[in-house]
Amino acid sequence: MSASTATRTASALRPRLLGRSVVNLVVFVSVLYTLLPVLWLVLASAKNRDALFSSNILSLSDFSFVQNMKDLFAMDGGLYGRWYGNSLLYAVLGAALGSLISVACGYAFDKYRFAHKEKLFGLVLAAVMVPQTVLALPLYLMASGAGLVNTFWAVFIPVLFNPFGVYLGRIFSQGYVPDEVLEAARMDGASELAAYFRVALRMLGPGLVTVFLFQLTAIWNNFFLPMVMLSDQDLYPVSLGLYSWNSAASVSPEYYPVVIMGSLLAVLPLILAFALLQRFWRSGLTAGAVK
């Protein structure tokens, strides 16, 4: 290899290596920015109240993880356990039913022809852009008219309907369910419901899991709607319950350690759900990418 060729090769590789270094640096900073709050939460949850107000968070002294855990579930007569159960009920059951409804609606938009189909789907897309906080007051007025305020149903029913899930359901139906398969099922004598539940729904499994994860995350982190609808602490989800304790901590500092420990436990279901279902989630996100 001549000297000029080597020089050209080196000059060509230098921008490529520089670009790769910049990308790696940006990724490292992003990961650090994401993980530092989690690291602080893990370390702070193991500290007593005095250590939280000092600069000893990173030290191995004042370790009281077990005591904080006991205090968390004993505080206010064990309310945190009730809140945790409420959140699991709202999120898991709501995400399961909501994802079934969303995928079924998306399947109908994809496979059936009916009057004003695209106009109705346009309304669904428009609803995706409406912030949930804007809908809280109208939902409260409707729940008040139906006598559902301060009940389980006031929080549970609204989370069953997700326009973004309907949009994803249509995309997944287009990518996973060929029309030829449905025609074959109809020729074999299957009804429309049988073709959906026995054939299409099995193909839509990865998409169903993807919609489930999105709705699970949204419902678990839901805060404003329960705050508007509920006044009974026994019905609070974890997010609203921890907020009430955190507000009380300014007057009663003993709430600070339990709020931090409760926040740590509150993120575990989402981490567990993504860890167990990430294989289906990844395949669902690539639906229709390869024909």
Short mmCIF file of N, CA, C and O in Angstrom, two decimals, residues 142-250:
data_model
loop_
_atom_site.label_atom_id
_atom_site.label_comp_id
_atom_site.label_asym_id
_atom_site.label_seq_id
_atom_site.Cartn_x
_atom_site.Cartn_y
_atom_site.Cartn_z
N MET A 142 -69.38 13.74 34.43
CA MET A 142 -70.14 12.57 34.01
C MET A 142 -70.25 11.56 35.15
O MET A 142 -71.33 10.99 35.39
N ALA A 143 -69.15 11.34 35.87
CA ALA A 143 -69.19 10.40 37.01
C ALA A 143 -70.09 10.93 38.11
O ALA A 143 -70.80 10.15 38.76
N SER A 144 -70.10 12.24 38.31
CA SER A 144 -70.97 12.83 39.32
C SER A 144 -72.43 12.64 38.95
O SER A 144 -73.27 12.32 39.81
N GLY A 145 -72.74 12.82 37.67
CA GLY A 145 -74.11 12.62 37.22
C GLY A 145 -74.57 11.18 37.36
O GLY A 145 -75.76 10.91 37.59
N ALA A 146 -73.62 10.24 37.23
CA ALA A 146 -73.95 8.82 37.35
C ALA A 146 -73.82 8.32 38.78
O ALA A 146 -74.09 7.13 39.05
N GLY A 147 -73.39 9.19 39.71
CA GLY A 147 -73.25 8.78 41.09
C GLY A 147 -72.05 7.89 41.36
O GLY A 147 -72.08 7.08 42.29
N LEU A 148 -71.00 8.03 40.56
CA LEU A 148 -69.83 7.16 40.69
C LEU A 148 -68.63 7.83 41.31
O LEU A 148 -67.59 7.18 41.48
N VAL A 149 -68.75 9.12 41.65
CA VAL A 149 -67.61 9.82 42.25
C VAL A 149 -67.23 9.17 43.58
O VAL A 149 -68.10 8.76 44.35
N ASN A 150 -65.93 9.07 43.82
CA ASN A 150 -65.39 8.46 45.04
C ASN A 150 -65.73 6.97 45.12
O ASN A 150 -65.97 6.43 46.20
N THR A 151 -65.73 6.31 43.95
CA THR A 151 -65.88 4.86 43.89
C THR A 151 -64.78 4.28 43.01
O THR A 151 -64.10 5.00 42.27
N PHE A 152 -64.62 2.98 43.10
CA PHE A 152 -63.65 2.28 42.26
C PHE A 152 -63.91 2.51 40.78
O PHE A 152 -62.98 2.70 39.99
N TRP A 153 -65.17 2.52 40.39
CA TRP A 153 -65.54 2.61 38.97
C TRP A 153 -65.20 3.97 38.37
O TRP A 153 -64.99 4.08 37.16
N ALA A 154 -65.16 5.01 39.18
CA ALA A 154 -64.85 6.35 38.66
C ALA A 154 -63.44 6.42 38.09
O ALA A 154 -63.17 7.21 37.17
N VAL A 155 -62.53 5.61 38.60
CA VAL A 155 -61.17 5.56 38.09
C VAL A 155 -61.00 4.44 37.08
O VAL A 155 -60.27 4.58 36.10
N PHE A 156 -61.69 3.33 37.30
CA PHE A 156 -61.45 2.14 36.49
C PHE A 156 -62.06 2.25 35.09
O PHE A 156 -61.40 1.90 34.10
N ILE A 157 -63.29 2.72 34.98
CA ILE A 157 -63.96 2.74 33.68
C ILE A 157 -63.26 3.64 32.66
O ILE A 157 -63.05 3.23 31.50
N PRO A 158 -62.84 4.87 33.00
CA PRO A 158 -62.19 5.72 31.98
C PRO A 158 -60.90 5.14 31.42
O PRO A 158 -60.55 5.44 30.26
N VAL A 159 -60.16 4.33 32.18
CA VAL A 159 -58.88 3.83 31.69
C VAL A 159 -59.05 2.67 30.71
O VAL A 159 -58.07 2.22 30.11
N LEU A 160 -60.28 2.18 30.55
CA LEU A 160 -60.51 1.06 29.64
C LEU A 160 -60.46 1.48 28.17
O LEU A 160 -60.31 0.64 27.29
N PHE A 161 -60.59 2.76 27.91
CA PHE A 161 -60.70 3.25 26.53
C PHE A 161 -59.50 4.14 26.22
O PHE A 161 -59.33 5.20 26.81
N ASN A 162 -58.68 3.68 25.29
CA ASN A 162 -57.42 4.35 24.97
C ASN A 162 -57.33 4.54 23.45
O ASN A 162 -57.13 3.56 22.72
N PRO A 163 -57.47 5.77 22.96
CA PRO A 163 -57.40 5.99 21.50
C PRO A 163 -56.08 5.54 20.90
O PRO A 163 -56.06 5.00 19.78
N PHE A 164 -54.98 5.76 21.61
CA PHE A 164 -53.68 5.33 21.07
C PHE A 164 -53.63 3.82 20.94
O PHE A 164 -53.04 3.28 20.00
N GLY A 165 -54.25 3.10 21.86
CA GLY A 165 -54.31 1.65 21.75
C GLY A 165 -55.11 1.20 20.54
O GLY A 165 -54.78 0.20 19.90
N VAL A 166 -56.19 1.93 20.21
CA VAL A 166 -56.98 1.61 19.02
C VAL A 166 -56.13 1.80 17.75
O VAL A 166 -56.15 0.98 16.83
N TYR A 167 -55.39 2.89 17.72
CA TYR A 167 -54.49 3.15 16.59
C TYR A 167 -53.46 2.02 16.44
O TYR A 167 -53.25 1.49 15.34
N LEU A 168 -52.84 1.64 17.56
CA LEU A 168 -51.87 0.54 17.50
C LEU A 168 -52.54 -0.76 17.10
O LEU A 168 -51.97 -1.56 16.35
N GLY A 169 -53.78 -0.98 17.58
CA GLY A 169 -54.49 -2.20 17.22
C GLY A 169 -54.71 -2.30 15.72
O GLY A 169 -54.60 -3.40 15.14
N ARG A 170 -55.01 -1.20 15.07
CA ARG A 170 -55.19 -1.24 13.61
C ARG A 170 -53.86 -1.52 12.90
O ARG A 170 -53.82 -2.31 11.94
N ILE A 171 -52.78 -0.91 13.38
CA ILE A 171 -51.47 -1.15 12.78
C ILE A 171 -51.07 -2.61 12.93
O ILE A 171 -50.59 -3.25 11.99
N PHE A 172 -51.28 -3.17 14.11
CA PHE A 172 -50.92 -4.57 14.34
C PHE A 172 -51.78 -5.50 13.50
O PHE A 172 -51.31 -6.52 12.99
N SER A 173 -53.06 -5.16 13.34
CA SER A 173 -53.95 -5.99 12.52
C SER A 173 -53.50 -5.99 11.06
O SER A 173 -53.51 -7.03 10.39
N GLN A 174 -53.07 -4.83 10.57
CA GLN A 174 -52.57 -4.76 9.19
C GLN A 174 -51.28 -5.57 9.02
O GLN A 174 -51.06 -6.17 7.97
N GLY A 175 -50.44 -5.60 10.05
CA GLY A 175 -49.15 -6.27 9.94
C GLY A 175 -49.19 -7.75 10.23
O GLY A 175 -48.35 -8.50 9.71
N TYR A 176 -50.15 -8.20 11.05
CA TYR A 176 -50.12 -9.58 11.52
C TYR A 176 -51.20 -10.49 10.94
O TYR A 176 -51.04 -11.71 10.90
N VAL A 177 -52.34 -9.92 10.55
CA VAL A 177 -53.49 -10.75 10.16
C VAL A 177 -53.75 -10.61 8.66
O VAL A 177 -54.36 -9.62 8.24
N PRO A 178 -53.31 -11.57 7.84
CA PRO A 178 -53.59 -11.49 6.40
C PRO A 178 -55.07 -11.71 6.12
O PRO A 178 -55.74 -12.53 6.78
N ASP A 179 -55.59 -10.99 5.15
CA ASP A 179 -57.00 -11.15 4.78
C ASP A 179 -57.27 -12.56 4.27
O ASP A 179 -58.38 -13.09 4.44
N GLU A 180 -56.27 -13.19 3.63
CA GLU A 180 -56.47 -14.53 3.08
C GLU A 180 -56.76 -15.55 4.18
O GLU A 180 -57.54 -16.49 3.98
N VAL A 181 -56.14 -15.38 5.33
CA VAL A 181 -56.37 -16.32 6.43
C VAL A 181 -57.80 -16.20 6.94
O VAL A 181 -58.47 -17.21 7.23
N LEU A 182 -58.31 -14.99 7.03
CA LEU A 182 -59.68 -14.80 7.49
C LEU A 182 -60.67 -15.35 6.47
O LEU A 182 -61.70 -15.94 6.83
N GLU A 183 -60.38 -15.15 5.18
CA GLU A 183 -61.25 -15.71 4.15
C GLU A 183 -61.28 -17.23 4.22
O GLU A 183 -62.34 -17.85 4.06
N ALA A 184 -60.14 -17.83 4.48
CA ALA A 184 -60.09 -19.29 4.62
C ALA A 184 -60.91 -19.75 5.81
O ALA A 184 -61.62 -20.77 5.76
N ALA A 185 -60.85 -19.01 6.91
CA ALA A 185 -61.63 -19.37 8.10
C ALA A 185 -63.13 -19.23 7.83
O ALA A 185 -63.92 -20.08 8.26
N ARG A 186 -63.52 -18.20 7.08
CA ARG A 186 -64.94 -18.04 6.74
C ARG A 186 -65.41 -19.15 5.81
O ARG A 186 -66.54 -19.63 5.94
N MET A 187 -64.57 -19.55 4.88
CA MET A 187 -64.94 -20.64 3.97
C MET A 187 -65.09 -21.96 4.71
O MET A 187 -65.86 -22.84 4.29
N ASP A 188 -64.37 -22.11 5.83
CA ASP A 188 -64.51 -23.32 6.65
C ASP A 188 -65.72 -23.27 7.56
O ASP A 188 -65.95 -24.19 8.35
N GLY A 189 -66.50 -22.20 7.47
CA GLY A 189 -67.73 -22.10 8.25
C GLY A 189 -67.61 -21.34 9.55
O GLY A 189 -68.56 -21.33 10.34
N ALA A 190 -66.48 -20.68 9.80
CA ALA A 190 -66.31 -19.93 11.05
C ALA A 190 -67.09 -18.61 10.98
O ALA A 190 -67.11 -17.94 9.95
N SER A 191 -67.75 -18.27 12.07
CA SER A 191 -68.42 -16.99 12.15
C SER A 191 -67.39 -15.88 12.33
O SER A 191 -66.20 -16.15 12.52
N GLU A 192 -67.85 -14.63 12.29
CA GLU A 192 -66.93 -13.52 12.45
C GLU A 192 -66.28 -13.52 13.83
O GLU A 192 -65.08 -13.27 13.97
N LEU A 193 -67.08 -13.82 14.86
CA LEU A 193 -66.51 -13.88 16.21
C LEU A 193 -65.52 -15.03 16.34
O LEU A 193 -64.46 -14.88 16.95
N ALA A 194 -65.87 -16.18 15.75
CA ALA A 194 -64.96 -17.33 15.82
C ALA A 194 -63.67 -17.04 15.06
O ALA A 194 -62.57 -17.40 15.51
N ALA A 195 -63.77 -16.39 13.90
CA ALA A 195 -62.57 -16.05 13.13
C ALA A 195 -61.68 -15.09 13.90
O ALA A 195 -60.45 -15.18 13.85
N TYR A 196 -62.30 -14.18 14.66
CA TYR A 196 -61.50 -13.23 15.44
C TYR A 196 -60.83 -13.91 16.62
O TYR A 196 -59.61 -13.79 16.81
N PHE A 197 -61.62 -14.62 17.43
CA PHE A 197 -61.08 -15.17 18.67
C PHE A 197 -60.18 -16.39 18.42
O PHE A 197 -59.19 -16.58 19.14
N ARG A 198 -60.48 -17.21 17.44
CA ARG A 198 -59.71 -18.43 17.22
C ARG A 198 -58.53 -18.24 16.27
O ARG A 198 -57.56 -19.00 16.32
N VAL A 199 -58.63 -17.27 15.37
CA VAL A 199 -57.59 -17.09 14.36
C VAL A 199 -56.85 -15.76 14.56
O VAL A 199 -55.64 -15.73 14.82
N ALA A 200 -57.57 -14.65 14.44
CA ALA A 200 -56.92 -13.34 14.44
C ALA A 200 -56.28 -13.00 15.78
O ALA A 200 -55.16 -12.50 15.82
N LEU A 201 -56.98 -13.30 16.88
CA LEU A 201 -56.46 -12.90 18.19
C LEU A 201 -55.15 -13.60 18.52
O LEU A 201 -54.28 -13.04 19.18
N ARG A 202 -55.00 -14.84 18.05
CA ARG A 202 -53.74 -15.55 18.28
C ARG A 202 -52.60 -14.89 17.50
O ARG A 202 -51.48 -14.80 18.00
N MET A 203 -52.88 -14.44 16.29
CA MET A 203 -51.86 -13.75 15.51
C MET A 203 -51.52 -12.39 16.10
O MET A 203 -50.40 -11.89 15.95
N LEU A 204 -52.49 -11.79 16.79
CA LEU A 204 -52.30 -10.46 17.35
C LEU A 204 -51.67 -10.50 18.73
O LEU A 204 -51.61 -9.47 19.41
N GLY A 205 -51.18 -11.67 19.17
CA GLY A 205 -50.60 -11.80 20.50
C GLY A 205 -49.51 -10.79 20.81
O GLY A 205 -49.57 -10.08 21.83
N PRO A 206 -48.46 -10.66 19.97
CA PRO A 206 -47.41 -9.66 20.26
C PRO A 206 -47.94 -8.23 20.31
O PRO A 206 -47.53 -7.44 21.16
N GLY A 207 -48.87 -7.90 19.41
CA GLY A 207 -49.45 -6.57 19.44
C GLY A 207 -50.29 -6.35 20.69
O GLY A 207 -50.28 -5.26 21.27
N LEU A 208 -50.99 -7.39 21.13
CA LEU A 208 -51.80 -7.29 22.34
C LEU A 208 -50.91 -7.04 23.55
O LEU A 208 -51.24 -6.22 24.42
N VAL A 209 -49.77 -7.71 23.62
CA VAL A 209 -48.84 -7.50 24.73
C VAL A 209 -48.27 -6.08 24.69
O VAL A 209 -48.10 -5.43 25.73
N THR A 210 -47.98 -5.58 23.50
CA THR A 210 -47.44 -4.23 23.38
C THR A 210 -48.44 -3.19 23.88
O THR A 210 -48.09 -2.29 24.65
N VAL A 211 -49.70 -3.31 23.44
CA VAL A 211 -50.74 -2.38 23.91
C VAL A 211 -50.93 -2.53 25.42
O VAL A 211 -51.12 -1.53 26.13
N PHE A 212 -50.86 -3.77 25.92
CA PHE A 212 -50.99 -4.01 27.36
C PHE A 212 -49.91 -3.27 28.13
O PHE A 212 -50.19 -2.64 29.17
N LEU A 213 -48.66 -3.32 27.66
CA LEU A 213 -47.57 -2.65 28.37
C LEU A 213 -47.74 -1.14 28.36
O LEU A 213 -47.50 -0.47 29.37
N PHE A 214 -48.16 -0.58 27.23
CA PHE A 214 -48.38 0.86 27.17
C PHE A 214 -49.49 1.27 28.14
O PHE A 214 -49.36 2.27 28.86
N GLN A 215 -50.58 0.52 28.16
CA GLN A 215 -51.69 0.88 29.03
C GLN A 215 -51.36 0.62 30.50
O GLN A 215 -51.78 1.36 31.38
N LEU A 216 -50.61 -0.45 30.76
CA LEU A 216 -50.20 -0.72 32.14
C LEU A 216 -49.37 0.44 32.70
O LEU A 216 -49.59 0.89 33.83
N THR A 217 -48.43 0.93 31.89
CA THR A 217 -47.59 2.04 32.33
C THR A 217 -48.42 3.30 32.55
O THR A 217 -48.26 4.01 33.56
N ALA A 218 -49.33 3.58 31.62
CA ALA A 218 -50.15 4.80 31.73
C ALA A 218 -51.07 4.74 32.95
O ALA A 218 -51.21 5.74 33.68
N ILE A 219 -51.69 3.59 33.19
CA ILE A 219 -52.62 3.48 34.32
C ILE A 219 -51.86 3.48 35.64
O ILE A 219 -52.30 4.10 36.61
N TRP A 220 -50.74 2.78 35.69
CA TRP A 220 -49.97 2.73 36.94
C TRP A 220 -49.48 4.13 37.34
O TRP A 220 -49.46 4.47 38.53
N ASN A 221 -49.11 4.93 36.36
CA ASN A 221 -48.62 6.29 36.66
C ASN A 221 -49.73 7.32 36.69
O ASN A 221 -49.45 8.52 36.85
N ASN A 222 -50.97 6.88 36.50
CA ASN A 222 -52.10 7.81 36.49
C ASN A 222 -52.22 8.51 37.85
O ASN A 222 -52.25 7.87 38.90
N PHE A 223 -52.30 9.82 37.83
CA PHE A 223 -52.33 10.59 39.07
C PHE A 223 -53.48 11.58 39.11
O PHE A 223 -54.24 11.63 40.09
N PHE A 224 -53.65 12.34 38.06
CA PHE A 224 -54.60 13.45 38.11
C PHE A 224 -56.04 12.96 38.19
O PHE A 224 -56.85 13.52 38.95
N LEU A 225 -56.37 11.92 37.43
CA LEU A 225 -57.75 11.42 37.45
C LEU A 225 -58.15 10.89 38.84
O LEU A 225 -59.21 11.26 39.34
N PRO A 226 -57.33 10.04 39.49
CA PRO A 226 -57.70 9.63 40.86
C PRO A 226 -57.77 10.81 41.83
O PRO A 226 -58.62 10.81 42.73
N MET A 227 -56.91 11.80 41.66
CA MET A 227 -56.94 12.95 42.55
C MET A 227 -58.25 13.71 42.42
O MET A 227 -58.79 14.23 43.41
N VAL A 228 -58.79 13.78 41.19
CA VAL A 228 -60.06 14.48 40.97
C VAL A 228 -61.24 13.64 41.45
O VAL A 228 -62.19 14.16 42.05
N MET A 229 -61.17 12.34 41.22
CA MET A 229 -62.33 11.48 41.47
C MET A 229 -62.46 11.00 42.90
O MET A 229 -63.58 10.75 43.38
N LEU A 230 -61.35 10.84 43.62
CA LEU A 230 -61.37 10.13 44.89
C LEU A 230 -61.09 11.06 46.06
O LEU A 230 -60.25 11.96 45.98
N SER A 231 -61.81 10.81 47.16
CA SER A 231 -61.52 11.46 48.43
C SER A 231 -61.32 10.45 49.54
O SER A 231 -60.82 10.80 50.61
N ASP A 232 -61.70 9.21 49.31
CA ASP A 232 -61.51 8.14 50.28
C ASP A 232 -60.10 7.56 50.12
O ASP A 232 -59.76 7.02 49.06
N GLN A 233 -59.28 7.65 51.16
CA GLN A 233 -57.90 7.18 51.06
C GLN A 233 -57.81 5.68 50.81
O GLN A 233 -56.83 5.22 50.25
N ASP A 234 -58.82 4.93 51.20
CA ASP A 234 -58.79 3.49 50.98
C ASP A 234 -58.87 3.13 49.50
O ASP A 234 -58.57 2.00 49.12
N LEU A 235 -59.27 4.07 48.65
CA LEU A 235 -59.37 3.82 47.21
C LEU A 235 -58.19 4.40 46.43
O LEU A 235 -58.11 4.21 45.22
N TYR A 236 -57.27 5.08 47.12
CA TYR A 236 -56.15 5.72 46.44
C TYR A 236 -55.27 4.67 45.75
O TYR A 236 -55.04 3.58 46.30
N PRO A 237 -54.71 5.00 44.58
CA PRO A 237 -53.59 4.22 44.05
C PRO A 237 -52.29 4.66 44.72
O PRO A 237 -52.27 5.63 45.49
N VAL A 238 -51.21 3.95 44.41
CA VAL A 238 -49.92 4.26 45.05
C VAL A 238 -49.47 5.69 44.75
O VAL A 238 -48.98 6.39 45.65
N SER A 239 -49.62 6.13 43.52
CA SER A 239 -49.14 7.46 43.15
C SER A 239 -49.81 8.55 43.98
O SER A 239 -49.14 9.45 44.50
N LEU A 240 -51.11 8.49 44.13
CA LEU A 240 -51.83 9.50 44.91
C LEU A 240 -51.56 9.35 46.40
O LEU A 240 -51.45 10.35 47.12
N GLY A 241 -51.43 8.12 46.86
CA GLY A 241 -51.15 7.90 48.27
C GLY A 241 -49.80 8.45 48.67
O GLY A 241 -49.66 9.12 49.72
N LEU A 242 -48.78 8.19 47.86
CA LEU A 242 -47.45 8.72 48.16
C LEU A 242 -47.43 10.24 48.10
O LEU A 242 -46.71 10.90 48.86
N TYR A 243 -48.21 10.81 47.21
CA TYR A 243 -48.30 12.27 47.13
C TYR A 243 -48.89 12.84 48.42
O TYR A 243 -48.40 13.86 48.94
N SER A 244 -49.91 12.19 48.95
CA SER A 244 -50.51 12.68 50.20
C SER A 244 -49.53 12.55 51.36
O SER A 244 -49.46 13.45 52.22
N TRP A 245 -48.78 11.46 51.40
CA TRP A 245 -47.77 11.31 52.45
C TRP A 245 -46.65 12.33 52.29
O TRP A 245 -46.15 12.87 53.28
N ASN A 246 -46.25 12.57 51.07
CA ASN A 246 -45.18 13.55 50.83
C ASN A 246 -45.63 14.96 51.24
O ASN A 246 -44.82 15.75 51.73
N SER A 247 -46.89 15.27 51.03
CA SER A 247 -47.41 16.57 51.46
C SER A 247 -47.42 16.67 52.98
O SER A 247 -47.15 17.73 53.55
N ALA A 248 -47.70 15.53 53.64
CA ALA A 248 -47.71 15.53 55.10
C ALA A 248 -46.31 15.53 55.68
O ALA A 248 -46.14 15.87 56.87
N ALA A 249 -45.29 15.18 54.90
CA ALA A 249 -43.93 15.08 55.42
C ALA A 249 -43.36 16.44 55.82
O ALA A 249 -42.45 16.51 56.65
N SER A 250 -43.88 17.51 55.25
CA SER A 250 -43.39 18.84 55.64
C SER A 250 -43.74 19.16 57.09
O SER A 250 -43.06 19.95 57.74
#
